[in-house]
Short mmCIF file of N, CA and C in Angstrom, two decimals:
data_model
loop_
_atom_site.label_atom_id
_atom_site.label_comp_id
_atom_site.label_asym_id
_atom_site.label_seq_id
_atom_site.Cartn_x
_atom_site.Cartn_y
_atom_site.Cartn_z
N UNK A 1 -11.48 -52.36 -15.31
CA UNK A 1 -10.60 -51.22 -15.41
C UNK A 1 -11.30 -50.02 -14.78
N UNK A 2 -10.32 -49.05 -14.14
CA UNK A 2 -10.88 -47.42 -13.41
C UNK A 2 -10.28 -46.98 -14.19
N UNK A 3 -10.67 -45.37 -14.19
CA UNK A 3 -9.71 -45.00 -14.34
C UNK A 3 -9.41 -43.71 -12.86
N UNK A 4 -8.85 -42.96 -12.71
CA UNK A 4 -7.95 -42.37 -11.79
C UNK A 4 -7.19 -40.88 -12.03
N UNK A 5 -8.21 -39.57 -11.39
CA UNK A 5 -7.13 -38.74 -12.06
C UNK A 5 -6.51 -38.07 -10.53
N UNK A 6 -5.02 -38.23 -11.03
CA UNK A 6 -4.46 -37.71 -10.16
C UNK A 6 -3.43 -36.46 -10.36
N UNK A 7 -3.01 -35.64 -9.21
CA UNK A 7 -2.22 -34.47 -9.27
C UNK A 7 -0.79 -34.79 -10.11
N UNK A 8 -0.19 -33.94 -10.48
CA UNK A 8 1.47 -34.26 -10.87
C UNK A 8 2.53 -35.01 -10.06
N UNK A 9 2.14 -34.75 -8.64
CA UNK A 9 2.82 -35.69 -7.58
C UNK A 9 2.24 -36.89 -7.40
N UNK A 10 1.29 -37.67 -7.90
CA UNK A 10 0.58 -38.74 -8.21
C UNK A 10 -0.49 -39.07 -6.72
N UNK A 11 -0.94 -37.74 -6.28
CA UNK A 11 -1.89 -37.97 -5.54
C UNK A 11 -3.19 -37.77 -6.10
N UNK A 12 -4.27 -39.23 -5.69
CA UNK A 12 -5.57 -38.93 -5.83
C UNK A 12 -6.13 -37.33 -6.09
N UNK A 13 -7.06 -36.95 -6.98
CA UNK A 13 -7.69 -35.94 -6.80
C UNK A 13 -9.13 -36.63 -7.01
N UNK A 14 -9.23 -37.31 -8.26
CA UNK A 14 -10.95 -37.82 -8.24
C UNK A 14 -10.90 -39.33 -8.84
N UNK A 15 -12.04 -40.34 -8.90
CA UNK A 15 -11.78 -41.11 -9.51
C UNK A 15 -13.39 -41.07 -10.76
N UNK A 16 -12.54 -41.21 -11.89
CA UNK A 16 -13.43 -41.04 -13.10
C UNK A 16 -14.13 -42.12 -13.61
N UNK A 17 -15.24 -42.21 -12.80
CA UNK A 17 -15.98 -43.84 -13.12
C UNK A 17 -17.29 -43.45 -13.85
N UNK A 18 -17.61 -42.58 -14.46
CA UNK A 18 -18.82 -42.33 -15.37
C UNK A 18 -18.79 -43.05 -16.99
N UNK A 19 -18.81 -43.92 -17.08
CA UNK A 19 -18.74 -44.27 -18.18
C UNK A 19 -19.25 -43.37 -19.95
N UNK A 20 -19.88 -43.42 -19.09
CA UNK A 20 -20.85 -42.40 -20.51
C UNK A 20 -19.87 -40.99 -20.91
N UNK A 21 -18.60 -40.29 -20.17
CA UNK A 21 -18.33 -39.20 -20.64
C UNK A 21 -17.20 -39.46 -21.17
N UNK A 22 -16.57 -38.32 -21.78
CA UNK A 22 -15.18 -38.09 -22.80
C UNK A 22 -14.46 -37.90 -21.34
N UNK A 23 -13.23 -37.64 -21.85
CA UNK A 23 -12.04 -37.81 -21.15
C UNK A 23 -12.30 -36.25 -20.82
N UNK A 24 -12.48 -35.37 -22.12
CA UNK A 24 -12.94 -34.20 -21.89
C UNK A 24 -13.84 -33.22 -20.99
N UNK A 25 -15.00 -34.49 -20.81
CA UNK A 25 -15.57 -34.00 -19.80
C UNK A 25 -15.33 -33.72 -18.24
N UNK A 26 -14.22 -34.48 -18.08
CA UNK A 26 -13.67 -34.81 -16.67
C UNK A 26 -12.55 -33.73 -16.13
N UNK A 27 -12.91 -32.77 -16.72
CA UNK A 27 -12.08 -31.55 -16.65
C UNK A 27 -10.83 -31.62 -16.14
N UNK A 28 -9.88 -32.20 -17.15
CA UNK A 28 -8.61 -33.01 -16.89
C UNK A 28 -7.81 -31.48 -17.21
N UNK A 29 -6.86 -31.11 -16.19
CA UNK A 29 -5.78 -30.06 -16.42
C UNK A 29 -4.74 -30.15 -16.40
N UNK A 30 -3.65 -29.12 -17.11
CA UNK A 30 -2.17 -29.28 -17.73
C UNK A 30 -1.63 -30.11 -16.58
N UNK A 31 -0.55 -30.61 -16.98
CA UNK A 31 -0.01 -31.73 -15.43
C UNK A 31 -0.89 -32.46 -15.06
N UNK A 32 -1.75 -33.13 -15.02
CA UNK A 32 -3.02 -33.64 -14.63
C UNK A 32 -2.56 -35.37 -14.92
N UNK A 33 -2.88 -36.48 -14.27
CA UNK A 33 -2.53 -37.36 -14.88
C UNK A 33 -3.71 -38.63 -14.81
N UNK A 34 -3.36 -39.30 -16.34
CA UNK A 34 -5.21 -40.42 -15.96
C UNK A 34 -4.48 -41.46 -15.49
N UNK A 35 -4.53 -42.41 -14.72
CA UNK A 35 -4.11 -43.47 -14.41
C UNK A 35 -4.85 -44.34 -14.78
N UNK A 36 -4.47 -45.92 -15.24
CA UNK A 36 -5.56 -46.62 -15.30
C UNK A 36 -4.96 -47.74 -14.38
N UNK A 37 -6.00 -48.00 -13.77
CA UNK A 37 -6.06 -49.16 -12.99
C UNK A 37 -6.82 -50.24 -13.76
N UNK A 38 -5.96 -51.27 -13.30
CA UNK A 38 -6.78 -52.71 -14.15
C UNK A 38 -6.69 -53.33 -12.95
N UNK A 39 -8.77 -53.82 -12.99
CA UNK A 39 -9.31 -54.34 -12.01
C UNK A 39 -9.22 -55.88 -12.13
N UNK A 40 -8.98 -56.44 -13.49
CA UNK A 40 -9.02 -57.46 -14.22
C UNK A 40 -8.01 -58.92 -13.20
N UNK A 41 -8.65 -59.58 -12.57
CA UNK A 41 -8.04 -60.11 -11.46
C UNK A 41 -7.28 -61.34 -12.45
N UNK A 42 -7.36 -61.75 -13.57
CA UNK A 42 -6.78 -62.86 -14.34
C UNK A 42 -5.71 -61.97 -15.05
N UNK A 43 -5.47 -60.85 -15.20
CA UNK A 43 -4.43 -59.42 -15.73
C UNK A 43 -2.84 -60.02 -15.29
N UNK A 44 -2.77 -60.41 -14.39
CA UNK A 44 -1.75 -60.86 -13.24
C UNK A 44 -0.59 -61.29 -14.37
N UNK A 45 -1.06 -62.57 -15.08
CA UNK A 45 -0.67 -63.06 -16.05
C UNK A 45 -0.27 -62.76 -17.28
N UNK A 46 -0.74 -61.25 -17.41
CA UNK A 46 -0.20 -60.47 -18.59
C UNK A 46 0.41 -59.60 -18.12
N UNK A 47 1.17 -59.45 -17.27
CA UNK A 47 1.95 -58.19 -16.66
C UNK A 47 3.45 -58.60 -17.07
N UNK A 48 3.87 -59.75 -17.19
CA UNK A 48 5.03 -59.45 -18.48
C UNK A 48 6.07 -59.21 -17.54
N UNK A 49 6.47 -59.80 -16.34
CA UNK A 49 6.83 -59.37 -15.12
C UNK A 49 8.04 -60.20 -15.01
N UNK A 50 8.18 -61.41 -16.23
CA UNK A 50 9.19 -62.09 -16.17
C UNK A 50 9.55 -62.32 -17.62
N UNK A 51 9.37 -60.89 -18.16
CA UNK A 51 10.08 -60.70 -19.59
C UNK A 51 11.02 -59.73 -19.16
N UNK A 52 12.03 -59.73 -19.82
CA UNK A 52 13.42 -59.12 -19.94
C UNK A 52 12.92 -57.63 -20.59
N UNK A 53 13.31 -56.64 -19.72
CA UNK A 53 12.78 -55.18 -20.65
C UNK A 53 14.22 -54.26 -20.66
N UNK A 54 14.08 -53.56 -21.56
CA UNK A 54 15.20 -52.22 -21.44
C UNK A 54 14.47 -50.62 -20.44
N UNK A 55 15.77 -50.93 -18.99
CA UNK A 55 15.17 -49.82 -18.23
C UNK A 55 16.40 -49.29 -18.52
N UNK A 56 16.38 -47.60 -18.14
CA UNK A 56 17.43 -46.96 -17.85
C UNK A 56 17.27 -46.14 -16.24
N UNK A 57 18.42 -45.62 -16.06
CA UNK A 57 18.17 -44.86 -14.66
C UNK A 57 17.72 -43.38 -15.17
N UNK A 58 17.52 -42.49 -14.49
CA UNK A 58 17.45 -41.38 -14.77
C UNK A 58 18.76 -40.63 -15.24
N UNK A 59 19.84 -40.96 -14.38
CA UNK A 59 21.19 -40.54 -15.30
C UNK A 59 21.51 -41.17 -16.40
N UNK A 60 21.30 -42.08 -16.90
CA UNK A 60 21.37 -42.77 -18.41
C UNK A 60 21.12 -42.01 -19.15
N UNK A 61 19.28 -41.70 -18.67
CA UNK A 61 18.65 -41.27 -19.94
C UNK A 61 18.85 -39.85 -20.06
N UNK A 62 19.26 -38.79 -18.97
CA UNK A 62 19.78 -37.52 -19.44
C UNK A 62 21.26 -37.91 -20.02
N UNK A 63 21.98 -38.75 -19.91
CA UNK A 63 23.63 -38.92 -20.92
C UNK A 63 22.94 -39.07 -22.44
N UNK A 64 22.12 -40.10 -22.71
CA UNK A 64 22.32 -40.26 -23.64
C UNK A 64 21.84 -39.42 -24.72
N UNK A 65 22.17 -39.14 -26.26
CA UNK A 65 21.87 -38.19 -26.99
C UNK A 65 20.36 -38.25 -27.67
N UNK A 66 20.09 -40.22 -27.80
CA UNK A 66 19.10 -40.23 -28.74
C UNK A 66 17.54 -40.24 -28.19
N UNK A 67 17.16 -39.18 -27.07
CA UNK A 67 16.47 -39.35 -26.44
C UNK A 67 15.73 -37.76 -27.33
N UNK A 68 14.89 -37.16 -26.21
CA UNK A 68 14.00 -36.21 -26.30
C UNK A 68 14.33 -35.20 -25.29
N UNK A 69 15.13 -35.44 -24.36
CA UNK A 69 15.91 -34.91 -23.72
C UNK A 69 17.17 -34.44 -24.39
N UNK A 70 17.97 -35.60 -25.47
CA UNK A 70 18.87 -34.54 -25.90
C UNK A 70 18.89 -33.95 -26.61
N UNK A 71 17.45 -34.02 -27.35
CA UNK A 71 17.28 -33.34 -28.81
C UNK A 71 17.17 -31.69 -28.50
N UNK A 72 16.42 -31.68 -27.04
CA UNK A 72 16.18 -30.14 -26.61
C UNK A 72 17.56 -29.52 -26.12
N UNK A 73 18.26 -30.25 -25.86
CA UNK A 73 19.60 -29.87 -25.00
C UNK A 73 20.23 -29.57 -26.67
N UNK A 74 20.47 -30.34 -27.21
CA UNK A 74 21.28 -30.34 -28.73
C UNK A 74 20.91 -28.96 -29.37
N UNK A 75 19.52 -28.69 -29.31
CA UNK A 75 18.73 -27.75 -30.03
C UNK A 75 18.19 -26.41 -29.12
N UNK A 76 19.21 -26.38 -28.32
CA UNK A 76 18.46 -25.56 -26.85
C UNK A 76 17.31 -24.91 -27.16
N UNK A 77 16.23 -26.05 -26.88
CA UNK A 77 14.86 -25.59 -26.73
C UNK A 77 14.33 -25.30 -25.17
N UNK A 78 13.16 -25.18 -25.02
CA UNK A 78 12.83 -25.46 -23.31
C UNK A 78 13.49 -24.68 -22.77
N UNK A 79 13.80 -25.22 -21.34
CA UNK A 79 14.48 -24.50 -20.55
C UNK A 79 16.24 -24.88 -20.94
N UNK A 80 16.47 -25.80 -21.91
CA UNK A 80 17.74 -25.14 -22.44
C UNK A 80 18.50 -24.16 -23.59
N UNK A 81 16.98 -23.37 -23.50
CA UNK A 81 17.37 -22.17 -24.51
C UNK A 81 18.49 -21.29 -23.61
N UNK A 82 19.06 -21.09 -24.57
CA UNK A 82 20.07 -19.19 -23.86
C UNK A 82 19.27 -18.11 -23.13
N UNK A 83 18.31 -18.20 -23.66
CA UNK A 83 17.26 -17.36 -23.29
C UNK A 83 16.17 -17.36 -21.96
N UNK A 84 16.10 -18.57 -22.11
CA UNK A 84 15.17 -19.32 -20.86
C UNK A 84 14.87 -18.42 -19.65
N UNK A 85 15.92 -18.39 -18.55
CA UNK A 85 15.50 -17.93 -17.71
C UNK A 85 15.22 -16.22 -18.24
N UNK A 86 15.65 -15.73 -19.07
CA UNK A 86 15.34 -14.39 -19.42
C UNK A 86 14.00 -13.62 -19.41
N UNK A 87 13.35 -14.83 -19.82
CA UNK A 87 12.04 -15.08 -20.95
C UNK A 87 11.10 -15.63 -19.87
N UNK A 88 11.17 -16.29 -18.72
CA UNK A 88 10.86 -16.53 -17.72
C UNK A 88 10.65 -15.69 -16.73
N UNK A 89 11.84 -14.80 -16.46
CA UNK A 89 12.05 -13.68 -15.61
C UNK A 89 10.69 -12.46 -16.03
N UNK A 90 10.55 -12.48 -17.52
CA UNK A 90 10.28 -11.21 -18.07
C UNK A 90 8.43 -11.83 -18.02
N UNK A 91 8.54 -12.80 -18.31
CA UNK A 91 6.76 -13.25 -18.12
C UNK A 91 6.52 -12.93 -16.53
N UNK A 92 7.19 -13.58 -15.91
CA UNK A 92 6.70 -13.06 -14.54
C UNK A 92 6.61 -11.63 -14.35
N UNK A 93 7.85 -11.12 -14.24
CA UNK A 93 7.43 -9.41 -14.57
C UNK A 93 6.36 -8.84 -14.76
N UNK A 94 5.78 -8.87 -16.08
CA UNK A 94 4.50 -8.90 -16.54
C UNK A 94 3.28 -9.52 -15.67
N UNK A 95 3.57 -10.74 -15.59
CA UNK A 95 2.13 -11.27 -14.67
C UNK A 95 2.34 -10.37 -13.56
N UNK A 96 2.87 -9.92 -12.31
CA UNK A 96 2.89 -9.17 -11.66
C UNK A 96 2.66 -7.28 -12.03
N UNK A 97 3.01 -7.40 -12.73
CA UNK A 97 2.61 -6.21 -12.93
C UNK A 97 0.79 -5.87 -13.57
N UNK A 98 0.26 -6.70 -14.47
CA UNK A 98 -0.59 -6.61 -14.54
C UNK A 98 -1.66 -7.47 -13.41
N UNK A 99 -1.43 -8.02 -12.64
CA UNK A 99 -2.11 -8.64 -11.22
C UNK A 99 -2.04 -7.43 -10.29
N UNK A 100 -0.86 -6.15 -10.43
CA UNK A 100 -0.67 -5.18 -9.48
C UNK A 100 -2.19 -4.51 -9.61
N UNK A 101 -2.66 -4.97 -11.04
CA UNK A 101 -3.93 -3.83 -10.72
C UNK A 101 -5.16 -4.49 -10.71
N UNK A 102 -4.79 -5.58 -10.06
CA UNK A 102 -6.30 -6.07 -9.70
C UNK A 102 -6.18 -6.22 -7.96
N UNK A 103 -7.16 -5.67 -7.34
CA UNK A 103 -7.80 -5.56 -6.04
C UNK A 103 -8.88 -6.51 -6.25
N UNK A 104 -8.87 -7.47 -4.91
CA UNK A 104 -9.89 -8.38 -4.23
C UNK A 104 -11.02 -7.53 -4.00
N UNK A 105 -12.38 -7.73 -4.47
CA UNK A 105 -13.48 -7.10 -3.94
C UNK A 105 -14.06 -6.23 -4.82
N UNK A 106 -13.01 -6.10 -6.22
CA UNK A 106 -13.25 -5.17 -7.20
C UNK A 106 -14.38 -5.82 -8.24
N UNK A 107 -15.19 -4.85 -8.61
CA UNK A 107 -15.38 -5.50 -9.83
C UNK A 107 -14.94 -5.90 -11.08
N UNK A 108 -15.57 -6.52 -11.99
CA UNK A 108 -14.35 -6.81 -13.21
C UNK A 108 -15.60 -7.47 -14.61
N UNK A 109 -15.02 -7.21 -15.60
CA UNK A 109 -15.11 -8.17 -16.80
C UNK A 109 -13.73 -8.72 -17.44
N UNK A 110 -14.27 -9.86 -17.64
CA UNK A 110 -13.64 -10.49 -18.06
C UNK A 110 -13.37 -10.96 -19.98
N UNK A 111 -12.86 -10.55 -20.12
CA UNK A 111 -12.65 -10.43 -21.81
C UNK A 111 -11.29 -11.47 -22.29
N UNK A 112 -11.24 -12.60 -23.07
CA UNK A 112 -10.89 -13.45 -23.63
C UNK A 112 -10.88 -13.88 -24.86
N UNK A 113 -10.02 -13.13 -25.21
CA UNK A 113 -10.18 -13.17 -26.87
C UNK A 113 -10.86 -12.71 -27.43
N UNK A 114 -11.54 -13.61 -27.96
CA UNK A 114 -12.86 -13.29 -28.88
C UNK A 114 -14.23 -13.34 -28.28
N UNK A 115 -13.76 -14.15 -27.20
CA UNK A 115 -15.68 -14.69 -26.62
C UNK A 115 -15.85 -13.22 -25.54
N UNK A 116 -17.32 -13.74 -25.18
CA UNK A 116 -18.12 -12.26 -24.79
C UNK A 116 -17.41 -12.27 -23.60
N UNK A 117 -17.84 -10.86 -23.15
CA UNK A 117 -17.14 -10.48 -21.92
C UNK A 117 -18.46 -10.80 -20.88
N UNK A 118 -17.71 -11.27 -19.69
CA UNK A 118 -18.57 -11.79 -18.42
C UNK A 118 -17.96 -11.27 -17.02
N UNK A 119 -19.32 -10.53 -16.58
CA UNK A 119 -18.87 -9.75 -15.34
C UNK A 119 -19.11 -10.50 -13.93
N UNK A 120 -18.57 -9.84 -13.09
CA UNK A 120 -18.32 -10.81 -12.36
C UNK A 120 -17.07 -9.94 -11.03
N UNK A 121 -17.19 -10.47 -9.89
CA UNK A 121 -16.26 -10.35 -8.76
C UNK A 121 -14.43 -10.75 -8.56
N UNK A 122 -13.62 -9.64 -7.97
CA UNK A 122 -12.70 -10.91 -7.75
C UNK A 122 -12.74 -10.96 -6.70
N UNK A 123 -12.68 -12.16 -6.67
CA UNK A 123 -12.06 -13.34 -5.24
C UNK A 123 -10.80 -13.13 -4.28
N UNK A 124 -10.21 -13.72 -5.22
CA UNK A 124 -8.66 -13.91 -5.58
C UNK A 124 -7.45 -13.88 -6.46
N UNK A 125 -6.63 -13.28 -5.85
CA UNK A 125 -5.36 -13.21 -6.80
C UNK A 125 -3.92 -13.75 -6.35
N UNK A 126 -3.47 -14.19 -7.12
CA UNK A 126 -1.97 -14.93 -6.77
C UNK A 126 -1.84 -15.97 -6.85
N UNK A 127 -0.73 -16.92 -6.57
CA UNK A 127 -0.56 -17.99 -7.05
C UNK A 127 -0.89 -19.19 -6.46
N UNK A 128 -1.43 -20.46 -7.51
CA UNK A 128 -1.77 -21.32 -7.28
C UNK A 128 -1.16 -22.98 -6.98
N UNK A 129 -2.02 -24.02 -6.74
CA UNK A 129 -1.49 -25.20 -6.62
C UNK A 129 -1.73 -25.57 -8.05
N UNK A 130 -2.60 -25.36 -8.74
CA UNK A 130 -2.90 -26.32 -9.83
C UNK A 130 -2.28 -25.34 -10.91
N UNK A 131 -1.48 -24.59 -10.85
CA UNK A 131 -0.79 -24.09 -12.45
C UNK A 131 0.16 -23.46 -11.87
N UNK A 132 1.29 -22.84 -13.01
CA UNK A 132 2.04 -21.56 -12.55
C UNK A 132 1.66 -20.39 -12.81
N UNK A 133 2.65 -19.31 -12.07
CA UNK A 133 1.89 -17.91 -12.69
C UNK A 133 1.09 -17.47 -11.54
N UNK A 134 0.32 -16.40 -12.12
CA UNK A 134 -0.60 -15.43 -11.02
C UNK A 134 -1.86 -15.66 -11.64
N UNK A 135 -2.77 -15.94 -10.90
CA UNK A 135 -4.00 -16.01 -11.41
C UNK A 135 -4.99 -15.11 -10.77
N UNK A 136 -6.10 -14.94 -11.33
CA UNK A 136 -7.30 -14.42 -10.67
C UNK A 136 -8.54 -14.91 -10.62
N UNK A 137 -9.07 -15.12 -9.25
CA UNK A 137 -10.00 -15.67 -9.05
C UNK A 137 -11.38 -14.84 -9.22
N UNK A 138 -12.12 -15.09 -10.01
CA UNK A 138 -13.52 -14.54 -10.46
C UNK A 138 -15.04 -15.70 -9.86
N UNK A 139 -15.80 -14.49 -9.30
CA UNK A 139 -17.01 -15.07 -8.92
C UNK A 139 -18.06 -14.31 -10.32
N UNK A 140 -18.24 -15.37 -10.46
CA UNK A 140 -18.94 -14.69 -12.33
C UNK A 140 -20.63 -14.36 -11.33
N UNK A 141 -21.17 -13.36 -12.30
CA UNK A 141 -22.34 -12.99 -11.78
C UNK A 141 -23.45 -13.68 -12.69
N UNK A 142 -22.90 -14.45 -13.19
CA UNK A 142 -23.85 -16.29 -13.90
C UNK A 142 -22.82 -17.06 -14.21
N UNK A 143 -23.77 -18.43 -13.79
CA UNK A 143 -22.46 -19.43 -14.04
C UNK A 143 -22.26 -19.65 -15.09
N UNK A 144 -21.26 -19.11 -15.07
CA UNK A 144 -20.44 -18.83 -16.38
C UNK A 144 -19.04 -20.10 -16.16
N UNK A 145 -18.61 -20.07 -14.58
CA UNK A 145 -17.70 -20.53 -14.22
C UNK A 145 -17.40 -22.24 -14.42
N UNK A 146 -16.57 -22.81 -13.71
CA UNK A 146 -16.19 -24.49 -13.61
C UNK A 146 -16.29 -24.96 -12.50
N UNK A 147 -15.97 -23.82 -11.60
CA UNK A 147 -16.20 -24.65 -9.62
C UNK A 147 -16.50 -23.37 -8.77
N UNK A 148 -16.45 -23.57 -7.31
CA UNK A 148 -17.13 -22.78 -6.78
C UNK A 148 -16.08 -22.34 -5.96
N UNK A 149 -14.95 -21.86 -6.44
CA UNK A 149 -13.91 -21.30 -5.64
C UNK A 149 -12.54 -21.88 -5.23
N UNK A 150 -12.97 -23.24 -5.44
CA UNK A 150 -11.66 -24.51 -5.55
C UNK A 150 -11.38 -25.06 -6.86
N UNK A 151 -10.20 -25.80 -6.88
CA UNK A 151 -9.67 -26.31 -7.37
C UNK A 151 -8.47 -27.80 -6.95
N UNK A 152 -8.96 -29.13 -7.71
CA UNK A 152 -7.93 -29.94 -6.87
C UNK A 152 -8.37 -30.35 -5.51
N UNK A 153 -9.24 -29.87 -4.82
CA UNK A 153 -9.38 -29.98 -3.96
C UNK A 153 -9.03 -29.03 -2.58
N UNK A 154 -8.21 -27.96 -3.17
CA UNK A 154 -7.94 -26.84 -2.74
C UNK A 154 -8.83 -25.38 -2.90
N UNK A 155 -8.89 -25.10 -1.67
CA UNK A 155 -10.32 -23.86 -1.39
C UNK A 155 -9.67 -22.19 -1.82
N UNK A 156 -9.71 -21.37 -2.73
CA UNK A 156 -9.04 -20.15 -2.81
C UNK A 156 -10.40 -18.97 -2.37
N UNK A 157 -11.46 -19.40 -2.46
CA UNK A 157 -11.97 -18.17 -2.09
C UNK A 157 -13.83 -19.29 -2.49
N UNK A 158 -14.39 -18.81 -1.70
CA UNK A 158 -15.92 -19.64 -1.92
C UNK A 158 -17.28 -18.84 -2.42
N UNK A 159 -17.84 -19.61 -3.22
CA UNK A 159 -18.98 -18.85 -4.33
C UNK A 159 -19.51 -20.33 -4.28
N UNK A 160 -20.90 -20.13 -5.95
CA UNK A 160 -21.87 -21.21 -5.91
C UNK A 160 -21.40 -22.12 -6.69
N UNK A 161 -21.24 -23.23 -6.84
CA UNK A 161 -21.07 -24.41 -7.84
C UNK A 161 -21.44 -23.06 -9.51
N UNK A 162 -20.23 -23.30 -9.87
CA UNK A 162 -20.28 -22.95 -11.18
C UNK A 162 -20.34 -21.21 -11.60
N UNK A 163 -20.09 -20.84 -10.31
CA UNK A 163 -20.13 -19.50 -10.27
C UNK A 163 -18.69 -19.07 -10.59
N UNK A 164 -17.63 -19.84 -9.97
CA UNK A 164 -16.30 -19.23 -9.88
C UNK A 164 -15.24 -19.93 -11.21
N UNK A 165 -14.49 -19.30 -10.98
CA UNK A 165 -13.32 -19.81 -12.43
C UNK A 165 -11.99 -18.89 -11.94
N UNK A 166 -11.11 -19.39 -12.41
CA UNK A 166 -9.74 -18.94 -12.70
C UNK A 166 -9.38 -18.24 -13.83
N UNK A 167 -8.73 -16.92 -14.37
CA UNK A 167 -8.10 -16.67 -15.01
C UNK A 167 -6.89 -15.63 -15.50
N UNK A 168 -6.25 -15.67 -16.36
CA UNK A 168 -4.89 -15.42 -16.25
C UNK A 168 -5.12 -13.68 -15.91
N UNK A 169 -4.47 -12.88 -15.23
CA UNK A 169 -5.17 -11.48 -14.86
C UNK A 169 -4.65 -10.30 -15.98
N UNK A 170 -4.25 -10.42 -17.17
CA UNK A 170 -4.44 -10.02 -18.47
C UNK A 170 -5.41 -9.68 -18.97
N UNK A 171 -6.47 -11.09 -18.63
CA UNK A 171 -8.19 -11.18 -19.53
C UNK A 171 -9.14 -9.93 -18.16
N UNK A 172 -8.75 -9.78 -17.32
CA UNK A 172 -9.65 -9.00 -16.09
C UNK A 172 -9.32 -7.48 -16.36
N UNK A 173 -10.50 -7.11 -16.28
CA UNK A 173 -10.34 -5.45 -16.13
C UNK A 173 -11.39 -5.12 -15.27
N UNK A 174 -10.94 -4.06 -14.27
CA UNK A 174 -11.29 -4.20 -13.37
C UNK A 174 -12.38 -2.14 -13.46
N UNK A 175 -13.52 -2.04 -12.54
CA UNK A 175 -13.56 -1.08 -13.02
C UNK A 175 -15.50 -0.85 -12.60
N UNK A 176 -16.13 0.16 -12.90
CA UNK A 176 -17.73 -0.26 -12.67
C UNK A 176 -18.67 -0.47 -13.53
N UNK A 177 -18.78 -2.17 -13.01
CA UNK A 177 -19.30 -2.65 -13.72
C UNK A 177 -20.53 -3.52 -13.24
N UNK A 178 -21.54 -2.45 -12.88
CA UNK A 178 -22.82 -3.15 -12.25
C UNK A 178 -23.29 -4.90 -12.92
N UNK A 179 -23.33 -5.53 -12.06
CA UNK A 179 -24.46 -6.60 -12.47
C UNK A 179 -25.33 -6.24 -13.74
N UNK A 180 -25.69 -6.68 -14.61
CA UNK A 180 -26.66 -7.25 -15.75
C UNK A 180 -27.77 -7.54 -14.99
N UNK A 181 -29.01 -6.27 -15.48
CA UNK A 181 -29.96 -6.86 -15.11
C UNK A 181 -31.23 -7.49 -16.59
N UNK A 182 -32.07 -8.06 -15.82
CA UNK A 182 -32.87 -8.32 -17.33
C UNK A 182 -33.25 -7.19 -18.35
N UNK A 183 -33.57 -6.18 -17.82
CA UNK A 183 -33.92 -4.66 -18.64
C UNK A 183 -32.55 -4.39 -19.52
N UNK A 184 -31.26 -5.08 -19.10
CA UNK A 184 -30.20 -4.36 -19.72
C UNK A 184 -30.26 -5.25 -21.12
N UNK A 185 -31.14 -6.63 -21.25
CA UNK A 185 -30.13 -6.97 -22.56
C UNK A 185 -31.18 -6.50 -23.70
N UNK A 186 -30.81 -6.39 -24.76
CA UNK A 186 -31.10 -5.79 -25.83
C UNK A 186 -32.25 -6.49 -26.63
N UNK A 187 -33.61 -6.27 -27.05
CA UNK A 187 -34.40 -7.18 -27.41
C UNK A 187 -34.17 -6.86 -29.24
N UNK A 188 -34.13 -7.98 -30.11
CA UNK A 188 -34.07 -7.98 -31.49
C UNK A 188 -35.28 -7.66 -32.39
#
């Protein structure tokens, strides 16, 4: 057995053959999909290929009620709330408006909740292949980050292995904020 992670359109991105790590480690993202391949050449025989199964088409399974599809339609959840595109419209709004005030080249910290704030460059801003929304690209001034400017396999702006990261441009404030040097941190 492999396993296989690929994009939402079911293209290759990496193949996850480390045995020793979590699924976790393989920095698997939203839409992201594991495939498993079975290498198992005697498998053939368990593929069940001449058992009788229940398929539906894709129009079936949006008709019918007792699905998960109609429970959201029944219950207008998702995008069949009343609201949906409203609520959609108005997040974007927002992401644009707060992305309006981030400039490429600026400095920034980055603040996330609760965890410490980490300073750092932007890169980039705007939208991506691997999520929706507006993002901002940060060159952290320690690797603080997950990759070095890509993602997927896609290049948004280039830094060092582990220098760069993505995030939503809410958490960025932008502003002067010299580098951290060793004299700055605080001895106990």
């Amino acid at each position: 057995m492999k396993l296989e992670l690929q994009s939402a359109e079911g293209q290759l991105i990496k193949e996850l053959n480390n045995d020793n790590f979590t699924i976790a480690e393989f920095d698997v993202r939203a839409r992201q999909i594991i495939h498993v391949v079975n290498t198992d050449p005697d498998a053939e025989q368990l593929t069940g290929a001449d058992v009788p199964k229940f398929e539906l088409t894709k129009k079936e399974y949006e008709e019918r009620p007792d699905t998960v599809l109609g429970y959201k339609k029944r219950n207008q959840m998702g995008r069949f709330a009343p609201d949906y595109e409203s609520k959609m419209s108005d997040i974007k709004q927002k992401e644009a408006e707060e992305a309006a005030h981030i400039t490429v080249g600026s400095r920034c910290e980055v603040r996330i909740d609760n965890g410490a704030a980490r300073r750092g460059t932007v890169r980039f801003v705007g939208e991506t292949s691997f999520e929706e929304g507006i993002w901002a690209g940060i060159e952290y001034d320690e690797p603080y980050g997950k990759n070095d400017g890509s993602v997927e396999g896609k290049r948004y702006f280039t830094c060092e292995p582990k220098y760069g990261g993505f995030v939503k441009c809410k958490w960025v404030v932008c502003g002067e904020y010299p580098e951290l040097g060793l004299s700055d941190d605080e001895e106990l």
